[in-house]
Amino acid sequence: MRSDITSERFFLVKFCANIEVMKVTDEDAEHVAKLANIPLAPAEREQLAGQMSKILDYIDKLNGIDISLIDPIYNTSMNKNITRKDIPGKSLTQQETLANGSSTKDGYFVTKGVFEEK
Amino acid sequence: MVANIINLTLTATLKALEKGEFSDRELNNAYLERIQSTDSRLNAFLDIQSPEKGVPAAIKSLISTKGIRSCAGSKIIEDYKPAYNATVIEKLMANNISIIGKTNQDEFAMGSSGENSAFGPTRNPWDIKKVPGGSSSGSAAAVSADMCVFALGTDTGGSIRQPASLCGVVGLKPSYGRVSRYGAIAMASSLDQIGPITKSVEDAALVLKWISGPDGYDSNCTSGRFTIQDLRFKNNLKGLRIGVPKEYFGKGLDEGVEKTVKDAIKKLEDLGAEIVEISLPHTEYGVAVYYIIMSSEVSANLARFDRIRFGRERSFFGAEPKRRIMLGTFALSSGYYDAYFTKAAKVRSLIKQDFDKAFKECDVIIGPVSPTVAWDLGEKIDDPLKMYLSDAYTIPASLAGLPGLSVPCGFSNNLPVGLQILGKQFDEETILSVGFVLEQALSLNLKPDI
């Protein structure tokens, strides 16, 4: 009962003030954790949502800048399309490549099936 | 004999070896003894080797060394042994350098204090209750405490320059594209650079000569190897214009650090340089831009830890990698990409333009490396944002791809203060020359009492 009143008030405050109270909700964090393939316990997820919200609040300071005529820069080397001749060179052996795998069999890495039926 | 050997710079060590003053073996043994007597108090090393030949260098954990564990300070690849050497390692070995050990670091290079290591923090040799800085915490501490002749670190937002400053040693972040990143476990691919942490500026120039140049593996490393006949300015800086950004001397800068840095700038003026006041108006946005761009690139780079070819489950990431992966994934996700990632990339452009404009009026840009000297272990660990702000002066140059040198310039509260010297892209020669002249003039030559 009490939680209904609290959430109703919460909704009214949010609606009237028209502000995002939490930039990243627990639901958002759950969605992002799934995308990022990071397993999180509920308490951890809640804490992360709070920390991310605070960081994103700070990042809001970028909103005041006029970037309408600015091109983004992703690479300060300014290199594009660097290629090499298609000639095979020295390579790691199969044994070397498999050495750090946690599960290997017959010269392959063993991993979760993609098409397995549940 | 032992005490003297380990105090020597790389340059002096090479001269002494040439003259036959001691052997490779005596040299390596002296450093190994030093590590044995000192590292239990500092925790600078994660893996110790016992080389007998070559000049011993300490290598940051995330730089791949064939057959030697390279765990990047993380439990997720705790047992990972690379099957190959990073290009920089091959280049060092071709110059008779041996690897005395792999150094401790913040996990996946994420941190500014060393406290994000999954193997316990490294301590500052100047005061073991204090942080050494990060993320190249072990490398900086190892050089400072004479546990190696020099070290390699990596710098994405300040991770060579800042620990070098806090530990009173020289640290150089080369221009983006100067040194191949091949073999460095990637953090943020548009920002990462491997660089030297050394006992002197001359040493840093020499190591850069060795490790720089294209190798056909890093497609952003295509310009030539760094060469330098001799450090350009020998005794004075006549003709040099030094830009001092007003934004680097505002709120947040510790008074003691400010005084020490300003005294160093005055020294440079006495040595003949012209001081020019400049403005880098978008400085205040650097941290915000960095935490979007870097986190986004991190979320992509750390996706490879899927327990197939190496590593454990992703729950083995520490808190900071999880936080940055989450932030980056969010910033790149549908509905938020333009609002965050693209916007940050545009402001990055503005930050770079600030530097381009400033370098029309000056040859180098000078200021503090860190807003404070080393702080207490545990002091900033509960507030991620507070920790992020300690990189406010080093981040902008990383975003612009420019080279940066940290040179010890004095002390505040008995703790080292570093001066940051930034140059135009690929102009490591000028920043090293300025650093060399200052270093000779200040003649600090102090070692921590450890």
Coordinates of C-alpha atoms in Angstrom, one line a residue:
Chain A
M1 CA 0.0 0.0 0.0
R2 CA 2.7 2.4 1.0
S3 CA 4.7 1.7 -2.0
D4 CA 1.7 2.6 -4.2
I5 CA 1.5 6.0 -2.7
T6 CA 5.2 6.5 -3.1
S7 CA 5.2 5.5 -6.7
E8 CA 2.2 7.7 -7.4
R9 CA 3.9 10.7 -5.9
F10 CA 7.1 9.9 -7.8
F11 CA 5.1 9.8 -11.0
L12 CA 3.5 13.2 -10.2
V13 CA 6.8 14.8 -9.4
K14 CA 8.4 13.5 -12.5
F15 CA 5.4 14.5 -14.7
C16 CA 5.1 18.0 -13.2
A17 CA 8.8 18.8 -13.1
N18 CA 9.3 17.3 -16.5
I19 CA 12.8 16.1 -15.5
E20 CA 14.4 12.7 -15.8
V21 CA 14.9 11.7 -12.2
M22 CA 17.2 8.9 -13.1
K23 CA 18.9 9.0 -16.4
V24 CA 19.6 5.2 -16.3
T25 CA 16.8 3.2 -14.7
D26 CA 17.2 -0.3 -13.4
E27 CA 15.4 -1.5 -16.6
D28 CA 17.8 0.5 -18.8
A29 CA 20.7 -1.1 -16.9
E30 CA 19.2 -4.6 -17.4
H31 CA 18.9 -3.9 -21.2
V32 CA 22.5 -2.6 -21.4
A33 CA 23.9 -5.5 -19.4
K34 CA 22.2 -7.9 -21.8
L35 CA 23.7 -6.0 -24.8
A36 CA 27.1 -5.9 -23.2
N37 CA 26.8 -9.6 -22.1
I38 CA 27.8 -8.7 -18.5
P39 CA 26.1 -10.8 -15.9
L40 CA 25.0 -8.6 -13.0
A41 CA 23.4 -9.3 -9.6
P42 CA 20.4 -7.1 -8.9
A43 CA 22.2 -5.0 -6.2
E44 CA 25.2 -4.5 -8.6
R45 CA 22.9 -3.5 -11.4
E46 CA 21.1 -1.0 -9.2
Q47 CA 24.4 0.5 -8.1
L48 CA 25.7 0.7 -11.7
A49 CA 22.5 2.4 -12.8
G50 CA 23.0 5.1 -10.2
Q51 CA 26.7 5.6 -11.1
M52 CA 26.0 5.7 -14.8
S53 CA 23.2 8.3 -14.1
K54 CA 25.6 10.5 -12.2
I55 CA 28.3 10.3 -14.9
L56 CA 25.8 11.0 -17.7
D57 CA 24.5 14.0 -15.7
Y58 CA 28.0 15.3 -15.8
I59 CA 28.3 14.6 -19.5
D60 CA 25.2 16.8 -20.1
K61 CA 27.6 19.7 -20.0
L62 CA 28.2 18.9 -23.7
N63 CA 24.7 20.0 -24.5
G64 CA 25.5 23.7 -24.2
I65 CA 28.0 23.6 -27.1
D66 CA 27.2 24.7 -30.7
I67 CA 28.2 21.7 -32.8
S68 CA 25.9 22.4 -35.7
L69 CA 28.6 22.9 -38.3
I70 CA 31.2 20.6 -36.8
D71 CA 32.4 17.3 -38.4
P72 CA 33.1 14.5 -35.9
I73 CA 36.7 13.2 -35.6
Y74 CA 37.1 9.5 -34.9
N75 CA 40.8 9.0 -35.8
T76 CA 43.5 11.6 -35.3
S77 CA 46.0 9.8 -37.6
M78 CA 43.7 10.8 -40.5
N79 CA 44.6 7.5 -42.2
K80 CA 42.1 5.8 -44.5
N81 CA 42.0 2.5 -46.2
I82 CA 45.4 1.2 -45.3
T83 CA 46.0 -2.0 -47.1
R84 CA 48.8 -4.5 -47.7
K85 CA 49.5 -7.0 -50.4
D86 CA 47.5 -10.2 -50.2
I87 CA 50.5 -12.4 -49.5
P88 CA 50.4 -14.9 -46.6
G89 CA 53.2 -14.5 -44.1
K90 CA 54.3 -16.1 -40.9
S91 CA 51.5 -17.1 -38.6
L92 CA 50.9 -18.7 -35.2
T93 CA 50.7 -22.5 -35.1
Q94 CA 47.4 -24.2 -34.3
Q95 CA 48.9 -25.4 -31.0
E96 CA 50.0 -21.9 -30.0
T97 CA 46.6 -20.5 -30.8
L98 CA 44.7 -23.1 -28.8
A99 CA 47.0 -22.8 -25.8
N100 CA 45.0 -20.2 -23.8
G101 CA 41.5 -21.7 -24.5
S102 CA 39.6 -23.0 -21.5
S103 CA 38.0 -25.8 -23.5
T104 CA 39.5 -27.3 -26.6
K105 CA 38.9 -30.6 -28.5
D106 CA 40.6 -32.2 -31.5
G107 CA 42.2 -28.9 -32.5
Y108 CA 39.1 -26.7 -32.0
F109 CA 37.8 -24.4 -29.4
V110 CA 34.7 -25.7 -27.7
T111 CA 32.0 -23.1 -27.3
K112 CA 28.3 -22.7 -26.7
G113 CA 26.1 -23.8 -29.5
V114 CA 24.2 -21.1 -31.5
F115 CA 21.6 -23.3 -33.0
E116 CA 21.0 -25.6 -30.1
E117 CA 17.4 -26.2 -29.1
K118 CA 16.7 -25.3 -25.6
Chain B
M1 CA 78.8 -1.3 -6.4
V2 CA 75.2 -2.6 -6.2
A3 CA 73.8 0.7 -5.0
N4 CA 75.5 2.6 -7.7
I5 CA 74.5 0.3 -10.6
I6 CA 70.8 0.6 -10.0
N7 CA 70.9 4.4 -9.7
L8 CA 72.2 4.8 -13.3
T9 CA 70.1 6.1 -16.1
L10 CA 69.7 3.9 -19.3
T11 CA 72.2 6.2 -21.1
A12 CA 74.8 5.9 -18.3
T13 CA 74.2 2.1 -18.0
L14 CA 74.9 1.6 -21.7
K15 CA 78.1 3.6 -21.5
A16 CA 79.2 1.6 -18.5
L17 CA 78.5 -1.7 -20.2
E18 CA 80.4 -0.6 -23.2
K19 CA 83.4 0.3 -21.0
G20 CA 83.2 -3.0 -19.2
E21 CA 82.6 -1.5 -15.8
F22 CA 80.2 -4.4 -15.1
S23 CA 78.7 -7.3 -16.9
D24 CA 75.1 -7.9 -18.1
R25 CA 74.8 -10.5 -15.4
E26 CA 76.0 -8.2 -12.6
L27 CA 73.6 -5.5 -13.9
N28 CA 70.6 -7.9 -13.9
N29 CA 71.5 -9.4 -10.5
A30 CA 71.7 -5.9 -8.9
Y31 CA 68.2 -5.0 -10.1
L32 CA 66.8 -8.4 -9.1
E33 CA 68.2 -7.9 -5.6
R34 CA 66.7 -4.5 -5.5
I35 CA 63.3 -6.0 -6.5
Q36 CA 63.6 -8.7 -3.9
S37 CA 64.4 -6.2 -1.1
T38 CA 61.9 -3.5 -2.2
D39 CA 58.9 -4.8 -4.1
S40 CA 57.1 -6.4 -1.2
R41 CA 56.5 -2.9 0.1
L42 CA 55.5 -1.4 -3.3
N43 CA 53.7 -4.2 -5.2
A44 CA 54.9 -2.8 -8.5
F45 CA 55.4 -6.2 -10.2
L46 CA 53.0 -8.9 -11.1
D47 CA 55.5 -11.2 -12.7
I48 CA 59.2 -11.3 -12.1
Q49 CA 61.7 -12.9 -14.5
S50 CA 65.4 -13.6 -14.0
P51 CA 67.3 -12.4 -17.1
E52 CA 71.0 -12.7 -17.2
K53 CA 71.7 -10.9 -20.5
G54 CA 70.6 -7.5 -21.7
V55 CA 69.6 -4.3 -20.0
P56 CA 66.6 -4.9 -17.8
A57 CA 63.3 -3.2 -18.5
A58 CA 59.9 -3.5 -16.7
I59 CA 57.0 -3.9 -19.0
K60 CA 53.4 -3.0 -18.2
S61 CA 51.3 -6.1 -17.8
L62 CA 49.0 -5.5 -20.8
I63 CA 51.9 -5.4 -23.3
S64 CA 52.2 -8.9 -24.8
T65 CA 55.3 -10.8 -23.9
K66 CA 55.7 -14.2 -25.4
G67 CA 55.4 -16.9 -22.8
I68 CA 55.3 -14.4 -19.9
R69 CA 51.9 -13.9 -18.3
S70 CA 50.2 -10.7 -19.4
C71 CA 47.0 -10.3 -17.4
A72 CA 46.4 -6.6 -17.8
G73 CA 45.8 -6.4 -14.1
S74 CA 42.7 -8.5 -14.4
K75 CA 41.4 -11.8 -13.0
I76 CA 39.5 -12.4 -16.3
I77 CA 42.8 -13.3 -18.0
E78 CA 44.7 -14.2 -14.9
D79 CA 46.6 -17.1 -16.6
Y80 CA 46.9 -15.7 -20.1
K81 CA 50.3 -16.1 -21.7
P82 CA 50.6 -14.5 -25.1
A83 CA 52.0 -16.6 -28.0
Y84 CA 53.8 -13.6 -29.5
N85 CA 55.6 -10.5 -28.5
A86 CA 54.2 -7.0 -29.0
T87 CA 56.1 -5.1 -31.7
V88 CA 57.7 -2.8 -29.1
I89 CA 59.0 -5.9 -27.3
E90 CA 60.6 -7.3 -30.5
K91 CA 62.2 -3.9 -31.1
L92 CA 63.5 -3.6 -27.5
M93 CA 65.0 -7.1 -27.7
A94 CA 66.7 -6.2 -30.9
N95 CA 68.5 -3.5 -28.9
N96 CA 69.7 -5.9 -26.2
I97 CA 66.9 -5.1 -23.7
S98 CA 65.8 -7.9 -21.3
I99 CA 62.5 -8.1 -19.5
I100 CA 62.9 -8.1 -15.8
G101 CA 59.2 -8.3 -15.1
K102 CA 55.6 -7.3 -15.9
T103 CA 54.3 -4.5 -13.9
N104 CA 51.1 -3.9 -12.0
Q105 CA 48.4 -1.7 -13.4
D106 CA 44.8 -0.6 -13.1
E107 CA 42.7 -3.3 -14.7
F108 CA 42.7 -3.0 -18.5
A109 CA 44.3 0.4 -18.0
M110 CA 41.2 1.8 -16.4
G111 CA 42.2 4.0 -13.5
S112 CA 44.3 6.9 -12.3
S113 CA 45.7 5.5 -9.1
G114 CA 46.6 1.9 -9.4
E115 CA 43.8 0.9 -7.0
N116 CA 41.7 -0.8 -9.7
S117 CA 44.2 -3.6 -10.1
A118 CA 42.8 -7.0 -9.3
F119 CA 46.1 -7.8 -7.6
G120 CA 46.2 -5.1 -5.0
P121 CA 47.4 -1.5 -5.5
T122 CA 50.9 -0.4 -6.1
R123 CA 52.3 2.1 -3.6
N124 CA 54.1 5.4 -4.2
P125 CA 57.9 5.0 -3.5
W126 CA 57.9 8.6 -2.1
D127 CA 55.2 7.7 0.5
I128 CA 53.8 4.2 0.7
K129 CA 50.5 5.5 2.1
K130 CA 50.0 7.3 -1.2
V131 CA 48.9 6.2 -4.7
P132 CA 51.6 6.1 -7.4
G133 CA 49.0 7.2 -10.0
G134 CA 47.7 5.1 -12.9
S135 CA 47.1 3.2 -14.9
S136 CA 50.8 2.5 -15.5
S137 CA 51.2 2.5 -11.7
G138 CA 53.7 -0.4 -11.4
S139 CA 55.9 0.9 -14.3
A140 CA 56.2 4.4 -12.7
A141 CA 56.9 3.0 -9.2
A142 CA 59.5 0.6 -10.6
V143 CA 61.5 3.3 -12.3
S144 CA 61.1 5.7 -9.4
A145 CA 62.4 3.0 -6.9
D146 CA 65.2 1.9 -9.2
M147 CA 63.8 -1.6 -9.7
C148 CA 64.5 -1.4 -13.5
V149 CA 66.6 0.7 -15.8
F150 CA 63.4 1.9 -17.6
A151 CA 59.9 0.8 -18.2
L152 CA 57.2 0.8 -20.8
G153 CA 53.7 2.0 -20.0
T154 CA 50.6 2.9 -22.0
D155 CA 48.7 6.2 -22.1
T156 CA 45.1 6.6 -23.3
G157 CA 44.0 9.6 -21.2
G158 CA 47.1 10.2 -19.2
S159 CA 48.2 6.8 -17.9
I160 CA 52.0 7.4 -18.5
R161 CA 52.2 11.1 -17.8
Q162 CA 50.2 11.1 -14.6
P163 CA 51.9 8.3 -12.7
A164 CA 55.3 9.6 -13.9
S165 CA 54.3 13.0 -12.4
L166 CA 53.2 11.5 -9.1
C167 CA 56.3 9.3 -8.8
G168 CA 58.9 11.9 -9.9
V169 CA 60.1 10.3 -13.1
V170 CA 59.9 11.1 -16.8
G171 CA 57.0 9.8 -18.8
L172 CA 56.4 10.3 -22.6
K173 CA 53.1 9.7 -24.5
P174 CA 54.1 9.7 -28.1
S175 CA 51.9 11.2 -30.8
Y176 CA 49.1 9.0 -31.8
G177 CA 50.4 6.9 -34.7
R178 CA 54.1 7.1 -33.7
V179 CA 54.4 3.7 -32.0
S180 CA 52.7 0.5 -33.1
R181 CA 49.9 -0.7 -30.7
Y182 CA 50.3 -4.2 -32.0
G183 CA 50.5 -6.5 -29.0
A184 CA 49.1 -4.0 -26.5
I185 CA 45.8 -5.3 -25.1
A186 CA 43.5 -2.7 -26.5
M187 CA 41.6 -0.2 -24.4
A188 CA 40.5 2.6 -26.6
S189 CA 41.9 2.2 -30.1
S190 CA 41.8 5.9 -31.2
L191 CA 43.7 7.0 -28.1
D192 CA 46.0 4.2 -26.9
Q193 CA 49.8 4.7 -27.2
I194 CA 52.7 2.8 -25.7
G195 CA 55.5 4.9 -24.4
P196 CA 58.6 5.0 -22.1
I197 CA 58.8 5.8 -18.4
T198 CA 62.4 6.6 -17.6
K199 CA 64.9 8.2 -15.2
S200 CA 65.9 11.0 -17.6
V201 CA 64.6 12.8 -20.6
E202 CA 67.6 11.6 -22.7
D203 CA 66.6 8.0 -21.9
A204 CA 63.0 8.6 -23.0
A205 CA 64.3 9.9 -26.4
L206 CA 66.4 6.8 -26.8
V207 CA 63.6 4.4 -26.0
L208 CA 61.3 6.2 -28.4
K209 CA 63.9 5.8 -31.1
W210 CA 63.9 2.1 -30.5
I211 CA 60.1 1.5 -30.2
S212 CA 58.7 3.8 -32.8
G213 CA 57.9 3.3 -36.5
P214 CA 55.5 1.3 -38.7
D215 CA 55.4 -2.5 -38.6
G216 CA 52.6 -3.3 -41.0
Y217 CA 50.2 -4.3 -38.1
D218 CA 48.9 -1.0 -36.7
S219 CA 47.3 0.7 -39.6
N220 CA 47.4 4.0 -37.8
C221 CA 51.1 3.8 -37.3
T222 CA 52.4 4.7 -40.8
S223 CA 54.8 7.6 -40.3
G224 CA 58.5 7.1 -39.9
R225 CA 60.5 6.1 -36.9
F226 CA 61.4 8.9 -34.5
T227 CA 64.9 10.0 -35.0
I228 CA 66.8 12.7 -33.2
Q229 CA 70.4 13.7 -33.9
D230 CA 70.9 15.3 -30.5
L231 CA 68.4 17.0 -28.2
R232 CA 67.9 20.2 -30.0
F233 CA 68.2 22.9 -27.4
K234 CA 71.4 22.3 -25.5
N235 CA 71.7 25.0 -22.8
N236 CA 69.1 27.6 -23.5
L237 CA 65.7 28.0 -25.2
K238 CA 66.2 31.2 -27.2
G239 CA 63.7 31.4 -30.0
L240 CA 61.2 29.0 -28.4
R241 CA 57.6 30.2 -27.7
I242 CA 55.9 28.5 -24.8
G243 CA 52.1 28.6 -24.7
V244 CA 50.6 28.7 -21.2
P245 CA 46.9 28.0 -21.3
K246 CA 44.8 30.0 -18.9
E247 CA 42.3 27.2 -18.6
Y248 CA 45.0 24.9 -17.0
F249 CA 45.5 27.3 -14.1
G250 CA 42.0 27.7 -12.8
K251 CA 39.7 26.1 -10.2
G252 CA 40.7 22.7 -9.0
L253 CA 44.5 23.1 -9.3
D254 CA 46.2 22.7 -5.9
E255 CA 48.0 25.8 -4.7
G256 CA 51.3 24.0 -4.0
V257 CA 51.3 22.3 -7.5
E258 CA 50.5 25.7 -9.1
K259 CA 53.4 27.4 -7.5
T260 CA 55.9 24.6 -8.4
V261 CA 54.7 24.6 -12.0
K262 CA 54.8 28.4 -12.3
D263 CA 58.3 28.4 -10.8
A264 CA 59.3 25.9 -13.5
I265 CA 57.8 28.1 -16.2
K266 CA 59.7 31.1 -14.9
K267 CA 62.8 29.0 -15.1
L268 CA 62.1 28.3 -18.7
E269 CA 61.7 32.0 -19.3
D270 CA 65.1 32.6 -17.6
L271 CA 66.5 30.1 -20.0
G272 CA 65.5 32.2 -22.9
A273 CA 62.0 31.1 -23.8
E274 CA 59.2 33.5 -24.6
I275 CA 56.0 32.9 -22.6
V276 CA 52.8 33.4 -24.5
E277 CA 49.4 33.3 -22.8
I278 CA 47.0 31.2 -24.9
S279 CA 43.5 29.8 -24.6
L280 CA 42.2 26.3 -25.1
P281 CA 38.5 27.2 -24.6
H282 CA 37.1 23.7 -24.8
T283 CA 39.3 22.3 -22.0
E284 CA 36.4 21.9 -19.6
Y285 CA 34.7 19.5 -21.9
G286 CA 37.6 17.1 -22.2
V287 CA 36.7 14.7 -19.4
A288 CA 33.1 14.4 -20.6
V289 CA 34.1 13.8 -24.2
Y290 CA 36.8 11.2 -23.2
Y291 CA 34.4 9.2 -21.0
I292 CA 32.0 8.8 -23.9
I293 CA 34.5 8.1 -26.6
M294 CA 36.8 5.9 -24.5
S295 CA 34.0 4.0 -22.9
S296 CA 32.4 3.3 -26.3
E297 CA 35.7 2.0 -27.7
V298 CA 36.3 0.0 -24.6
S299 CA 32.9 -1.7 -24.9
A300 CA 33.8 -2.8 -28.4
N301 CA 37.4 -3.9 -27.5
L302 CA 36.5 -5.9 -24.4
A303 CA 33.8 -7.8 -26.2
R304 CA 36.5 -10.2 -27.2
F305 CA 36.7 -11.6 -23.7
D306 CA 34.1 -14.3 -24.4
R307 CA 35.9 -17.2 -22.8
I308 CA 36.5 -18.9 -26.3
R309 CA 40.1 -18.2 -27.2
F310 CA 41.2 -17.1 -23.7
G311 CA 39.9 -15.9 -20.3
R312 CA 37.2 -16.6 -17.9
E313 CA 33.5 -15.6 -17.8
R314 CA 32.7 -11.9 -18.0
S315 CA 31.6 -11.8 -14.4
F316 CA 35.4 -11.8 -13.6
F317 CA 35.7 -8.2 -14.8
G318 CA 36.3 -5.8 -11.9
A319 CA 34.0 -3.0 -11.1
E320 CA 35.6 -0.3 -13.2
P321 CA 35.8 -2.3 -16.4
K322 CA 32.1 -3.3 -15.9
R323 CA 31.2 0.4 -15.3
R324 CA 32.9 1.6 -18.5
I325 CA 31.6 -1.3 -20.6
M326 CA 28.1 -0.5 -19.5
L327 CA 28.6 3.3 -20.1
G328 CA 30.1 2.6 -23.6
T329 CA 27.4 0.1 -24.6
F330 CA 24.7 2.6 -23.5
A331 CA 26.4 5.5 -25.5
L332 CA 26.5 3.4 -28.6
S333 CA 23.0 1.9 -28.3
S334 CA 20.1 2.6 -30.6
G335 CA 18.5 5.9 -29.6
Y336 CA 21.5 7.3 -27.8
Y337 CA 24.3 7.0 -30.4
D338 CA 23.9 10.5 -31.8
A339 CA 23.2 12.1 -28.5
Y340 CA 26.3 10.7 -27.0
F341 CA 28.9 9.2 -29.3
T342 CA 28.5 11.4 -32.3
K343 CA 28.2 14.5 -30.1
A344 CA 31.3 13.7 -28.2
A345 CA 33.2 13.1 -31.5
K346 CA 32.2 16.6 -32.7
V347 CA 33.4 18.2 -29.5
R348 CA 36.6 16.2 -29.9
S349 CA 37.0 18.0 -33.2
L350 CA 36.6 21.4 -31.3
I351 CA 39.2 20.3 -28.7
K352 CA 41.7 19.4 -31.5
Q353 CA 41.0 22.7 -33.3
D354 CA 41.8 24.6 -30.0
F355 CA 45.3 23.1 -30.2
D356 CA 45.7 23.7 -33.9
K357 CA 44.9 27.4 -33.3
A358 CA 47.2 27.7 -30.3
F359 CA 50.1 26.1 -32.1
K360 CA 50.1 29.0 -34.5
E361 CA 51.2 31.2 -31.6
C362 CA 53.5 28.9 -29.8
D363 CA 55.8 25.9 -30.3
V364 CA 55.0 23.9 -27.1
I365 CA 52.2 24.1 -24.6
I366 CA 53.1 23.8 -20.9
G367 CA 51.1 23.3 -17.7
P368 CA 50.6 20.9 -14.8
V369 CA 50.1 17.1 -15.4
S370 CA 47.9 16.5 -12.4
P371 CA 45.8 19.0 -10.4
T372 CA 47.3 17.5 -7.2
V373 CA 50.3 15.6 -5.9
A374 CA 49.8 11.9 -4.9
W375 CA 46.8 11.4 -2.7
D376 CA 46.1 8.8 0.0
L377 CA 45.2 5.2 -0.9
G378 CA 41.5 4.9 -0.6
E379 CA 40.8 8.6 -0.7
K380 CA 39.0 8.8 -4.1
I381 CA 38.0 5.1 -4.6
D382 CA 34.3 5.6 -3.7
D383 CA 33.7 8.4 -6.2
P384 CA 34.4 7.3 -9.8
L385 CA 33.7 10.8 -11.2
K386 CA 36.1 12.5 -8.7
M387 CA 38.8 10.0 -9.9
Y388 CA 38.0 10.8 -13.6
L389 CA 38.5 14.5 -13.0
S390 CA 42.2 13.9 -11.9
D391 CA 43.0 13.5 -15.7
A392 CA 41.5 16.8 -16.7
Y393 CA 44.9 18.2 -18.0
T394 CA 46.2 15.1 -19.7
I395 CA 43.0 14.1 -21.5
P396 CA 42.7 16.9 -24.1
A397 CA 46.1 16.1 -25.7
S398 CA 45.1 12.4 -26.0
L399 CA 41.9 13.4 -27.7
A400 CA 43.9 15.5 -30.2
G401 CA 46.5 12.8 -30.8
L402 CA 49.4 15.1 -29.6
P403 CA 52.6 14.0 -27.9
G404 CA 53.1 14.8 -24.2
L405 CA 56.0 14.7 -21.9
S406 CA 55.9 14.7 -18.1
V407 CA 59.1 16.0 -16.5
P408 CA 59.8 16.3 -12.7
C409 CA 59.9 20.0 -11.9
G410 CA 59.9 20.1 -8.1
F411 CA 58.0 19.1 -5.0
S412 CA 54.9 20.2 -3.1
N413 CA 54.4 18.8 0.5
N414 CA 57.5 16.6 -0.2
L415 CA 55.8 14.8 -3.1
P416 CA 56.8 15.1 -6.7
V417 CA 55.2 17.5 -9.2
G418 CA 55.5 16.9 -12.9
L419 CA 55.5 19.6 -15.7
Q420 CA 53.5 18.7 -18.8
I421 CA 55.0 19.7 -22.1
L422 CA 52.7 19.2 -25.1
G423 CA 53.8 19.4 -28.8
K424 CA 52.4 19.5 -32.3
Q425 CA 51.6 16.1 -33.8
F426 CA 54.9 14.2 -34.4
D427 CA 57.0 16.9 -32.8
E428 CA 58.4 14.8 -30.0
E429 CA 61.8 16.3 -30.8
T430 CA 60.8 19.8 -29.5
I431 CA 59.1 18.6 -26.3
L432 CA 62.0 16.3 -25.5
S433 CA 64.5 19.1 -26.1
V434 CA 62.6 21.5 -23.8
G435 CA 62.3 18.8 -21.2
F436 CA 66.0 18.1 -21.4
V437 CA 67.0 21.7 -20.9
L438 CA 64.7 22.1 -17.9
E439 CA 65.9 18.9 -16.4
Q440 CA 69.5 19.9 -16.7
A441 CA 68.8 23.4 -15.3
L442 CA 66.8 22.1 -12.3
S443 CA 69.2 19.3 -11.6
L444 CA 66.7 17.7 -9.1
N445 CA 68.4 14.3 -9.0
L446 CA 66.5 13.1 -5.9
K447 CA 65.5 9.6 -5.2
P448 CA 62.8 8.4 -2.9
D449 CA 64.0 7.1 0.5
I450 CA 62.9 3.4 0.1

